[in-house]
PDB file of C-alpha atoms in Angstrom:
ATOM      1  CA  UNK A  92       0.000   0.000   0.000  1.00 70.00           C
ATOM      2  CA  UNK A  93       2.660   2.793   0.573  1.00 76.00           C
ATOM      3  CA  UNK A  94       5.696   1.039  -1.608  1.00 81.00           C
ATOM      4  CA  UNK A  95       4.879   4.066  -4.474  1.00 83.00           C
ATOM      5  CA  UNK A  96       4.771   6.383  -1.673  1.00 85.00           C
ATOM      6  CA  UNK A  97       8.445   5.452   0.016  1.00 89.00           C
ATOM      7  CA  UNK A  98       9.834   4.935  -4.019  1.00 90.00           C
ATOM      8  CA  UNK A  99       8.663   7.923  -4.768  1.00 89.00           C
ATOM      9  CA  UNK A 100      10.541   9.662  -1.549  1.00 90.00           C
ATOM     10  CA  UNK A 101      13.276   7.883  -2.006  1.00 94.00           C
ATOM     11  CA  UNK A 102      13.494   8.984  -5.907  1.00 94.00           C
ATOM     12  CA  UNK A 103      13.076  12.540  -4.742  1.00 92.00           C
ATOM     13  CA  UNK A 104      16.320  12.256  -2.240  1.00 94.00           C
ATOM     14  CA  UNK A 105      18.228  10.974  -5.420  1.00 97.00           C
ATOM     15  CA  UNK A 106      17.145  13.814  -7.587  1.00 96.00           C
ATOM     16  CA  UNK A 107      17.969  15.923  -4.944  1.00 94.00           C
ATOM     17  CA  UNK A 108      21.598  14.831  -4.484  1.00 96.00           C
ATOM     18  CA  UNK A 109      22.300  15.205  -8.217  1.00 97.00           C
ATOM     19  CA  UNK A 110      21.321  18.793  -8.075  1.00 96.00           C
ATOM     20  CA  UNK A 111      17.664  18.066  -9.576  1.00 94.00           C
ATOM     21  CA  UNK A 112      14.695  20.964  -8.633  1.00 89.00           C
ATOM     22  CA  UNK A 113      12.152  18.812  -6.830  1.00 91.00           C
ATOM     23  CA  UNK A 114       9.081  19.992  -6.175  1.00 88.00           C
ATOM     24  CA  UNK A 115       7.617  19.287  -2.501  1.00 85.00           C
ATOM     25  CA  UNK A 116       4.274  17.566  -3.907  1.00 89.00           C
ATOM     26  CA  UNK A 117       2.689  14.106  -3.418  1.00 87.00           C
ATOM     27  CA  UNK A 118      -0.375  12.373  -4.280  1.00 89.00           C
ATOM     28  CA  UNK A 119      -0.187   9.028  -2.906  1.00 86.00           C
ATOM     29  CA  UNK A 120      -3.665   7.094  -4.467  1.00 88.00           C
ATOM     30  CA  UNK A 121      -4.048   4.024  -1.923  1.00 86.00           C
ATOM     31  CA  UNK A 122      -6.811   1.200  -3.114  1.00 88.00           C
ATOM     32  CA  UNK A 123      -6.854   2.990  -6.651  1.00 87.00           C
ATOM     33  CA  UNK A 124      -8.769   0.418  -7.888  1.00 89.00           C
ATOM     34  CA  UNK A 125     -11.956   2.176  -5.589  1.00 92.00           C
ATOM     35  CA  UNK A 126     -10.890   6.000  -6.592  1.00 93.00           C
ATOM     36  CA  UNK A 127     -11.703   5.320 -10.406  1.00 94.00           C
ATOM     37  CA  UNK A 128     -14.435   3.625 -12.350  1.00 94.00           C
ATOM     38  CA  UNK A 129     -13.857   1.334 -15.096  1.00 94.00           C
ATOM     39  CA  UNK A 130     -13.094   4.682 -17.885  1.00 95.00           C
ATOM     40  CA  UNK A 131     -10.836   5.268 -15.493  1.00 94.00           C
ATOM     41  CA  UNK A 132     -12.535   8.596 -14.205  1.00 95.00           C
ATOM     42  CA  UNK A 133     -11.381   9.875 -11.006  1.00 95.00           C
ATOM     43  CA  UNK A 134     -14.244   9.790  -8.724  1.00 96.00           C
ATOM     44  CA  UNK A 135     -12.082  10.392  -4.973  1.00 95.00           C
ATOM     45  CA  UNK A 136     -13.137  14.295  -4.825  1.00 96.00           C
ATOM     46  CA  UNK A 137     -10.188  14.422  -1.795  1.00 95.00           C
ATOM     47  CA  UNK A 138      -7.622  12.742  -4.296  1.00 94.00           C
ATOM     48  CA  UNK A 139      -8.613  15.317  -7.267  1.00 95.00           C
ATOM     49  CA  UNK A 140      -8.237  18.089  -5.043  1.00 96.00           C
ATOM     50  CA  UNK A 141      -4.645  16.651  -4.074  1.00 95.00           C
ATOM     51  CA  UNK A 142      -3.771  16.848  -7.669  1.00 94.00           C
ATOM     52  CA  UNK A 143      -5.586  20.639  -8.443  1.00 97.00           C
ATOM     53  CA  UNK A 144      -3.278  21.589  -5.532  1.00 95.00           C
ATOM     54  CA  UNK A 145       0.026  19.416  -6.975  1.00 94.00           C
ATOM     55  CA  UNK A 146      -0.004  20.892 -10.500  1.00 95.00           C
ATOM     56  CA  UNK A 147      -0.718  24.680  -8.939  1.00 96.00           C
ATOM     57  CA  UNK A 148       2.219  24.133  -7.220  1.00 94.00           C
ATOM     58  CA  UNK A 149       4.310  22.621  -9.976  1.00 93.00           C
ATOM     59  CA  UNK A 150       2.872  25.332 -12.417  1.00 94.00           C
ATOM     60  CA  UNK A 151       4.156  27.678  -9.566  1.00 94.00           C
ATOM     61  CA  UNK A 152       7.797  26.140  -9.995  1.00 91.00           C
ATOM     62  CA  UNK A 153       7.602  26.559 -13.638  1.00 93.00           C
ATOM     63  CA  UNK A 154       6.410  29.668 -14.414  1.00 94.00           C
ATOM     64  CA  UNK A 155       9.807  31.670 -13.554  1.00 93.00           C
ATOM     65  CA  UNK A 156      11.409  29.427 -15.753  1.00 92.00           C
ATOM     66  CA  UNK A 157       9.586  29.670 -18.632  1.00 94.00           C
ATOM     67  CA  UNK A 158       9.270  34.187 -18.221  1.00 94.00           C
ATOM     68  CA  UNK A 159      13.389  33.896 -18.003  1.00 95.00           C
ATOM     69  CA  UNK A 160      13.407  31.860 -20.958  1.00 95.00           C
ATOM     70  CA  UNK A 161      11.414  33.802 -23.174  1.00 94.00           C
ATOM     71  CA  UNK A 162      13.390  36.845 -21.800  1.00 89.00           C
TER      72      UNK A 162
END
């Protein structure tokens, strides 16, 4: 149940070391097989907030980058 959860950290500390921007997000989607239907539609309202707030945040991160770039 948490083994994406701790790889996921654990890829993050990695990144890290080699000098990688990492973003502090995580959506961690436990018994995903009961937060989507079979079109695979989302249905968890907590878990689609989690990822509204993930990408903000990672859009956040971005932006700068992409303003200095086309600078």
């Amino acid at each position: 149940m948490f083994g994406a959860v701790w790889a996921q950290a654990e890829l993050r500390k990695v990144l890290g070391a080699m000098g990688a921007r990492v973003a502090d997000v995580e959506v961690a989607v436990g018994h995903a097989t009961e937060k989507f239907d079979g079109e695979g539609l989302l249905l968890d309202d907590e878990v689609r907030r989690e990822l509204a707030d993930s990408l903000a945040t990672l859009r956040a991160e971005v932006q700068p980058l992409i303003a200095a770039a086309a600078a």
